Tab-separated table of C-alpha atoms and ligand atoms in Angstrom:
chain	number	residue	atom	x	y	z
A	93	UNK	CA	-29.556	-43.356	-5.284
A	94	UNK	CA	-28.989	-44.578	-1.702
A	95	UNK	CA	-25.613	-42.879	-1.048
A	96	UNK	CA	-23.220	-40.815	-3.171
A	97	UNK	CA	-19.583	-41.642	-2.567
A	98	UNK	CA	-18.153	-42.420	-6.033
A	99	UNK	CA	-18.906	-42.782	-9.738
A	100	UNK	CA	-19.980	-46.355	-8.942
A	101	UNK	CA	-23.169	-44.969	-7.350
A	102	UNK	CA	-24.176	-43.530	-10.742
A	103	UNK	CA	-25.608	-46.015	-13.260
A	104	UNK	CA	-25.659	-43.499	-16.146
A	105	UNK	CA	-23.022	-40.760	-15.867
A	106	UNK	CA	-24.113	-38.928	-19.039
A	107	UNK	CA	-27.732	-38.792	-17.817
A	108	UNK	CA	-26.649	-37.265	-14.478
A	109	UNK	CA	-24.612	-34.615	-16.325
A	110	UNK	CA	-27.623	-33.767	-18.501
A	111	UNK	CA	-29.837	-33.531	-15.414
A	112	UNK	CA	-27.367	-31.105	-13.822
A	113	UNK	CA	-27.355	-28.981	-16.976
A	114	UNK	CA	-31.179	-28.897	-16.926
A	115	UNK	CA	-31.072	-27.765	-13.294
A	116	UNK	CA	-28.605	-25.040	-14.239
A	117	UNK	CA	-31.139	-23.685	-16.744
A	118	UNK	CA	-33.968	-23.827	-14.196
A	119	UNK	CA	-32.551	-24.128	-10.649
A	120	UNK	CA	-35.865	-23.633	-8.802
A	121	UNK	CA	-37.965	-26.118	-10.817
A	122	UNK	CA	-37.973	-28.625	-7.926
A	123	UNK	CA	-38.327	-26.162	-5.050
A	124	UNK	CA	-40.964	-28.301	-3.316
A	125	UNK	CA	-38.964	-31.562	-3.432
A	126	UNK	CA	-36.911	-30.683	-0.362
A	127	UNK	CA	-39.675	-29.007	1.632
A	128	UNK	CA	-39.452	-29.968	5.336
A	129	UNK	CA	-36.287	-31.990	4.638
A	130	UNK	CA	-32.954	-31.242	6.285
A	131	UNK	CA	-29.447	-31.646	4.893
A	132	UNK	CA	-26.675	-31.873	7.485
A	133	UNK	CA	-23.167	-30.963	6.334
A	134	UNK	CA	-20.467	-32.402	8.580
A	135	UNK	CA	-16.948	-31.048	8.083
A	136	UNK	CA	-13.937	-32.707	9.669
A	137	UNK	CA	-11.726	-30.454	7.475
A	138	UNK	CA	-11.884	-26.929	5.975
A	139	UNK	CA	-13.855	-26.019	2.832
A	140	UNK	CA	-15.016	-23.018	0.817
A	141	UNK	CA	-16.547	-24.342	-2.431
A	142	UNK	CA	-18.004	-27.609	-1.188
A	143	UNK	CA	-19.616	-25.988	1.833
A	144	UNK	CA	-21.221	-23.066	-0.019
A	145	UNK	CA	-22.146	-24.830	-3.273
A	146	UNK	CA	-23.790	-27.752	-1.461
A	147	UNK	CA	-25.740	-25.384	0.788
A	148	UNK	CA	-26.856	-23.409	-2.258
A	149	UNK	CA	-27.876	-26.616	-4.054
A	150	UNK	CA	-29.987	-27.734	-1.095
A	151	UNK	CA	-31.612	-24.291	-0.766
A	152	UNK	CA	-32.498	-24.391	-4.492
A	153	UNK	CA	-34.360	-27.647	-3.763
A	154	UNK	CA	-36.217	-26.069	-0.821
A	155	UNK	CA	-34.286	-27.922	1.905
A	156	UNK	CA	-33.165	-26.702	5.301
A	157	UNK	CA	-29.416	-26.938	5.867
A	158	UNK	CA	-27.402	-27.381	9.059
A	159	UNK	CA	-23.602	-27.205	9.099
A	160	UNK	CA	-21.408	-28.767	11.780
A	161	UNK	CA	-17.668	-28.069	11.865
A	162	UNK	CA	-16.718	-31.155	13.805
A	163	UNK	CA	-13.025	-30.270	13.727
A	164	UNK	CA	-13.593	-26.956	15.524
A	165	UNK	CA	-16.973	-27.161	17.260
A	166	UNK	CA	-17.661	-30.843	17.881
A	167	UNK	CA	-16.485	-33.229	20.572
A	168	UNK	CA	-13.231	-34.997	19.756
A	169	UNK	CA	-14.360	-38.051	17.803
A	170	UNK	CA	-13.271	-41.636	18.481
A	171	UNK	CA	-13.381	-43.866	15.418
A	172	UNK	CA	-11.745	-47.100	16.573
A	173	UNK	CA	-13.930	-49.961	17.672
A	174	UNK	CA	-13.477	-51.659	21.008
A	175	UNK	CA	-11.236	-49.015	22.602
A	176	UNK	CA	-11.433	-47.876	26.202
A	177	UNK	CA	-12.033	-44.141	25.786
A	178	UNK	CA	-9.780	-42.984	28.601
A	179	UNK	CA	-7.748	-40.582	26.407
A	180	UNK	CA	-8.591	-37.338	24.636
A	181	UNK	CA	-11.521	-38.491	22.475
A	182	UNK	CA	-14.928	-37.684	23.936
A	183	UNK	CA	-17.589	-39.176	21.657
A	184	UNK	CA	-17.595	-42.350	19.572
A	185	UNK	CA	-18.513	-42.182	15.889
A	186	UNK	CA	-21.205	-44.823	16.530
A	187	UNK	CA	-23.234	-42.419	18.676
A	188	UNK	CA	-22.243	-39.218	16.835
A	189	UNK	CA	-23.283	-40.483	13.387
A	190	UNK	CA	-26.458	-42.090	14.716
A	191	UNK	CA	-27.493	-38.896	16.539
A	192	UNK	CA	-26.864	-36.683	13.491
A	193	UNK	CA	-28.935	-39.118	11.451
A	194	UNK	CA	-31.834	-38.416	13.863
A	195	UNK	CA	-31.764	-34.724	12.940
A	196	UNK	CA	-31.193	-34.947	9.172
A	197	UNK	CA	-32.705	-36.610	6.099
A	198	UNK	CA	-29.342	-36.633	4.280
A	199	UNK	CA	-25.858	-36.232	5.781
A	200	UNK	CA	-22.921	-34.810	3.839
A	201	UNK	CA	-19.472	-35.691	5.177
A	202	UNK	CA	-16.013	-34.270	4.475
A	203	UNK	CA	-13.222	-36.426	5.858
A	204	UNK	CA	-9.666	-36.038	4.522
A	205	UNK	CA	-6.964	-38.711	4.763
A	206	UNK	CA	-4.224	-38.350	7.378
A	207	UNK	CA	-1.592	-39.435	4.774
A	208	UNK	CA	0.209	-41.528	7.404
A	209	UNK	CA	-1.112	-45.016	6.655
A	210	UNK	CA	-2.264	-45.970	3.158
A	211	UNK	CA	-4.187	-48.949	4.534
A	212	UNK	CA	-6.066	-46.783	7.003
A	213	UNK	CA	-6.867	-44.011	4.499
A	214	UNK	CA	-7.877	-46.333	1.666
A	215	UNK	CA	-10.148	-48.330	4.004
A	216	UNK	CA	-12.398	-45.216	4.137
A	217	UNK	CA	-13.134	-46.111	7.745
A	218	UNK	CA	-14.857	-42.844	8.723
A	219	UNK	CA	-17.047	-42.656	5.599
A	220	UNK	CA	-18.015	-46.316	5.951
A	221	UNK	CA	-18.853	-45.890	9.630
A	222	UNK	CA	-21.102	-42.924	8.833
A	223	UNK	CA	-22.862	-45.062	6.224
A	224	UNK	CA	-23.226	-47.853	8.763
A	225	UNK	CA	-24.451	-45.870	11.761
A	226	UNK	CA	-26.220	-42.712	10.475
A	227	UNK	CA	-29.309	-44.494	9.135
A	228	UNK	CA	-29.788	-41.874	6.382
A	229	UNK	CA	-28.221	-41.406	2.903
A	230	UNK	CA	-24.602	-40.211	2.951
A	231	UNK	CA	-23.286	-37.652	0.494
A	232	UNK	CA	-19.485	-37.519	0.218
A	233	UNK	CA	-18.159	-33.973	0.418
A	234	UNK	CA	-14.660	-35.430	-0.235
A	235	UNK	CA	-13.395	-38.531	1.470
A	236	UNK	CA	-9.918	-39.968	1.972
A	237	UNK	CA	-9.747	-41.332	-1.578
A	238	UNK	CA	-12.370	-39.531	-3.708
A	239	UNK	CA	-14.105	-36.198	-4.358
A	240	UNK	CA	-17.133	-37.211	-6.442
A	241	UNK	CA	-19.029	-33.879	-6.310
A	242	UNK	CA	-15.930	-32.147	-7.684
A	243	UNK	CA	-15.546	-34.758	-10.424
A	244	UNK	CA	-19.183	-34.445	-11.485
A	245	UNK	CA	-18.786	-30.644	-11.665
A	246	UNK	CA	-15.620	-31.188	-13.741
A	247	UNK	CA	-17.446	-33.410	-16.215
A	248	UNK	CA	-20.361	-30.951	-16.424
A	249	UNK	CA	-17.824	-28.198	-17.229
A	250	UNK	CA	-16.097	-30.285	-19.920
A	251	UNK	CA	-19.476	-31.168	-21.451
A	252	UNK	CA	-20.431	-27.474	-21.565
A	253	UNK	CA	-17.146	-26.303	-23.118
A	254	UNK	CA	-16.328	-29.049	-25.611
A	255	UNK	CA	-17.100	-28.363	-29.260
A	256	UNK	CA	-20.257	-30.207	-30.369
A	257	UNK	CA	-19.648	-33.722	-31.671
A	258	UNK	CA	-16.022	-33.811	-30.505
A	259	UNK	CA	-14.578	-36.558	-28.304
A	260	UNK	CA	-12.218	-34.261	-26.401
A	261	UNK	CA	-8.696	-35.038	-25.294
A	262	UNK	CA	-8.503	-34.415	-21.536
A	263	UNK	CA	-5.111	-34.300	-19.794
A	264	UNK	CA	-4.684	-34.542	-16.029
A	265	UNK	CA	-1.243	-33.204	-15.204
A	266	UNK	CA	0.549	-33.251	-11.847
A	267	UNK	CA	1.782	-29.843	-10.618
A	268	UNK	CA	4.226	-28.741	-7.911
A	269	UNK	CA	3.073	-27.865	-4.377
A	270	UNK	CA	4.685	-27.094	-1.024
A	271	UNK	CA	2.556	-29.571	0.925
A	272	UNK	CA	1.746	-33.268	0.681
A	273	UNK	CA	-1.795	-33.368	-0.705
A	274	UNK	CA	-4.267	-36.266	-0.873
A	275	UNK	CA	-4.881	-38.307	-4.036
A	276	UNK	CA	-8.663	-37.877	-3.677
A	277	UNK	CA	-9.190	-35.309	-6.461
A	278	UNK	CA	-6.971	-37.002	-9.092
A	279	UNK	CA	-8.266	-40.489	-8.164
A	280	UNK	CA	-11.819	-39.319	-8.555
A	281	UNK	CA	-11.202	-37.252	-11.688
A	282	UNK	CA	-9.490	-40.265	-13.311
A	283	UNK	CA	-12.335	-42.578	-12.351
A	284	UNK	CA	-14.925	-40.207	-13.835
A	285	UNK	CA	-12.947	-39.505	-17.015
A	286	UNK	CA	-12.525	-43.249	-17.590
A	287	UNK	CA	-16.329	-43.535	-17.398
A	288	UNK	CA	-16.908	-40.577	-19.755
A	289	UNK	CA	-16.710	-40.227	-23.521
A	290	UNK	CA	-13.244	-38.608	-23.595
A	291	UNK	CA	-9.698	-39.492	-24.618
A	292	UNK	CA	-7.967	-39.379	-21.220
A	293	UNK	CA	-4.231	-38.962	-20.526
A	294	UNK	CA	-2.456	-38.606	-17.156
A	295	UNK	CA	1.023	-37.016	-16.934
A	296	UNK	CA	3.115	-37.041	-13.762
A	297	UNK	CA	6.727	-37.447	-12.631
A	298	UNK	CA	7.952	-40.973	-11.903
A	299	UNK	CA	6.795	-42.178	-8.483
A	300	UNK	CA	3.413	-40.408	-8.591
A	301	UNK	CA	1.440	-43.311	-10.103
A	302	UNK	CA	-2.112	-43.385	-8.765
A	303	UNK	CA	-3.748	-46.598	-7.560
A	304	UNK	CA	-4.459	-48.512	-10.767
A	305	UNK	CA	-8.140	-49.223	-10.100
A	306	UNK	CA	-8.796	-45.482	-10.512
A	307	UNK	CA	-6.827	-45.124	-13.749
A	308	UNK	CA	-7.792	-48.277	-15.689
A	309	UNK	CA	-8.450	-47.117	-19.273
A	310	UNK	CA	-6.236	-44.004	-19.096
A	311	UNK	CA	-2.999	-43.423	-21.003
A	312	UNK	CA	-0.253	-42.661	-18.452
A	313	UNK	CA	3.030	-40.913	-19.256
A	314	UNK	CA	5.967	-39.220	-17.483
A	315	UNK	CA	6.293	-36.816	-20.438
A	316	UNK	CA	4.137	-33.741	-19.844
A	317	UNK	CA	4.983	-32.138	-23.215
A	318	UNK	CA	3.901	-35.274	-25.086
A	319	UNK	CA	0.668	-35.463	-23.066
A	320	UNK	CA	-0.217	-31.834	-23.792
A	321	UNK	CA	-0.054	-32.252	-27.584
A	322	UNK	CA	-3.532	-31.484	-29.020
A	323	UNK	CA	-5.194	-31.450	-25.610
A	324	UNK	CA	-8.640	-29.822	-25.475
A	325	UNK	CA	-8.755	-29.654	-21.659
A	326	UNK	CA	-5.866	-29.548	-19.191
A	327	UNK	CA	-6.659	-30.343	-15.554
A	328	UNK	CA	-3.891	-29.291	-13.205
A	329	UNK	CA	-3.524	-30.877	-9.758
A	330	UNK	CA	-0.851	-31.777	-7.260
A	331	UNK	CA	-0.942	-35.023	-5.312
A	332	UNK	CA	1.453	-36.868	-3.005
A	333	UNK	CA	2.842	-40.302	-3.808
A	334	UNK	CA	0.498	-43.288	-3.494
A	335	UNK	CA	3.245	-45.926	-3.584
A	336	UNK	CA	5.667	-44.091	-1.248
A	337	UNK	CA	2.581	-43.144	0.647
A	338	UNK	CA	1.949	-39.486	1.399
A	339	UNK	CA	5.482	-38.435	0.442
A	340	UNK	CA	6.568	-35.452	-1.682
A	341	UNK	CA	9.192	-36.977	-3.994
A	342	UNK	CA	10.229	-33.936	-6.035
A	343	UNK	CA	9.916	-30.153	-6.075
A	344	UNK	CA	8.599	-30.653	-9.603
A	345	UNK	CA	10.682	-28.059	-11.367
A	346	UNK	CA	9.342	-27.559	-14.888
A	347	UNK	CA	5.906	-29.032	-14.155
A	348	UNK	CA	4.070	-25.714	-13.513
A	349	UNK	CA	1.543	-24.975	-16.277
A	350	UNK	CA	2.509	-21.893	-18.271
A	351	UNK	CA	1.378	-20.197	-21.483
A	352	UNK	CA	4.417	-21.682	-23.231
A	353	UNK	CA	3.162	-25.172	-22.406
A	354	UNK	CA	-0.400	-24.243	-23.282
A	355	UNK	CA	0.829	-23.408	-26.794
A	356	UNK	CA	1.393	-27.154	-27.372
A	357	UNK	CA	-2.319	-27.860	-26.859
A	358	UNK	CA	-5.381	-27.416	-29.027
A	359	UNK	CA	-5.978	-24.019	-27.346
A	360	UNK	CA	-6.991	-26.071	-24.302
A	361	UNK	CA	-9.313	-24.903	-21.577
A	362	UNK	CA	-7.538	-24.946	-18.223
A	363	UNK	CA	-9.182	-26.467	-15.149
A	364	UNK	CA	-8.325	-26.758	-11.451
A	365	UNK	CA	-10.544	-27.771	-8.532
A	366	UNK	CA	-9.283	-24.821	-6.386
A	367	UNK	CA	-7.898	-23.646	-4.061
A	368	UNK	CA	-4.867	-23.101	-6.298
A	369	UNK	CA	-1.353	-21.930	-5.443
A	370	UNK	CA	-0.685	-19.117	-7.950
A	371	UNK	CA	2.755	-19.091	-9.477
A	372	UNK	CA	3.432	-22.624	-8.205
A	373	UNK	CA	0.827	-24.981	-9.701
A	374	UNK	CA	-0.349	-22.562	-12.381
A	375	UNK	CA	1.096	-19.296	-13.677
A	376	UNK	CA	-0.760	-16.041	-12.986
A	377	UNK	CA	-0.994	-15.440	-16.740
A	378	UNK	CA	-2.983	-18.634	-17.278
A	379	UNK	CA	-5.283	-18.143	-14.305
A	380	UNK	CA	-6.037	-14.594	-15.422
A	381	UNK	CA	-6.127	-15.475	-19.125
A	382	UNK	CA	-8.883	-16.478	-21.557
A	383	UNK	CA	-8.251	-20.240	-21.396
A	384	UNK	CA	-8.940	-20.562	-17.672
A	385	UNK	CA	-12.399	-21.910	-16.798
A	386	UNK	CA	-11.699	-22.471	-13.096
A	387	UNK	CA	-14.399	-20.046	-11.953
A	388	UNK	CA	-17.071	-21.570	-14.206
A	389	UNK	CA	-15.932	-24.984	-12.954
A	390	UNK	CA	-16.410	-23.889	-9.326
A	391	UNK	CA	-19.808	-22.413	-10.278
A	392	UNK	CA	-20.889	-25.816	-11.574
A	393	UNK	CA	-20.344	-27.309	-8.129
A	394	UNK	CA	-23.868	-26.040	-7.309
A	395	UNK	CA	-25.534	-28.003	-10.123
A	396	UNK	CA	-23.471	-31.126	-9.505
A	397	UNK	CA	-24.588	-31.101	-5.871
A	398	UNK	CA	-28.173	-30.235	-6.822
A	399	UNK	CA	-28.476	-33.140	-9.280
A	400	UNK	CA	-27.107	-35.567	-6.698
A	401	UNK	CA	-29.206	-34.289	-3.765
A	402	UNK	CA	-32.290	-34.400	-5.997
A	403	UNK	CA	-31.647	-38.079	-6.714
A	404	UNK	CA	-30.998	-38.831	-3.043
A	405	UNK	CA	-34.295	-37.135	-2.144
A	406	UNK	CA	-36.105	-39.092	-4.863
A	407	UNK	CA	-34.217	-42.252	-3.866
A	408	UNK	CA	-33.738	-42.691	-7.620
A	409	UNK	CA	-30.696	-44.119	-9.400
B	1320	LIG	N1	-12.580	-27.888	-4.600
B	1320	LIG	C1	-12.998	-27.951	-3.333
B	1320	LIG	O1	-13.504	-28.975	-2.880
B	1320	LIG	O2	-12.875	-26.795	-2.641
B	1320	LIG	P1	-13.083	-26.653	-1.071
B	1320	LIG	O3	-12.017	-27.508	-0.415
B	1320	LIG	O4	-12.915	-25.191	-0.787
B	1320	LIG	O5	-14.444	-27.164	-0.732
């Protein structure tokens, strides 16, 4: 694997999931693989899970880890080409990425969308420029349009919790939120579920359709109750509109996941990438109840990252 930015970098999704599950059983089996290698984690936005789980994964492989909070500690970054830098930006991404590539064997990058211009966000300009100028493999820690480490952890979690031999029904359902959030997690989750051996349904209010290239193969409905029928896994997530870009179109009354709604499912396991707004996206009773697997899901972020970093170190598909 040369870079890890989407499911398209993974030739065999099921094999990567199995490798992650093997690593979970024996996390230190490849302790010498990362010896004298350095992982740099570059954050342009906040993080709890991605930061800590990716560090832990690298440490399990014997790597050194350096973390740079560019948004708080770095020079203000210029990303546009050809500009005269006579404003507030101090360092161009061409030099910044190239210099960080001198210090690290792999660079992880978190770069959220601004949600102002769909064209700009979906061009993945910052991620692409890091891939162009860093000179080392790039590991996406969540980009403008995707969160592939989260999605791999989600699929690992579904694989662990599904009854043997069952092709599970997985429902991604939109949930209310007070802020306009990116489409990265639902885009990525949809893309991974469409590549996995699951029956995949997406439910959202009208106007929240995701970009179709991410959802090809999914059943899409505006009827949450219908979607939840016989579901084995329910993945709850808010996102802002793709078509009316970055807008919040509704307060989403009636879309919060509750125990009453869970009763329509096949005793479904409940998932969320976290952080979650209690009492808004998901009821307290579900989060604190027996169907929630959000903590196990977050725990699997370590083994998702470890499987991917291992392949980047091995330069193996
Ligand atoms: N799910 C997730 O990526 O969490 P963080 O934003 O805390 O890393």
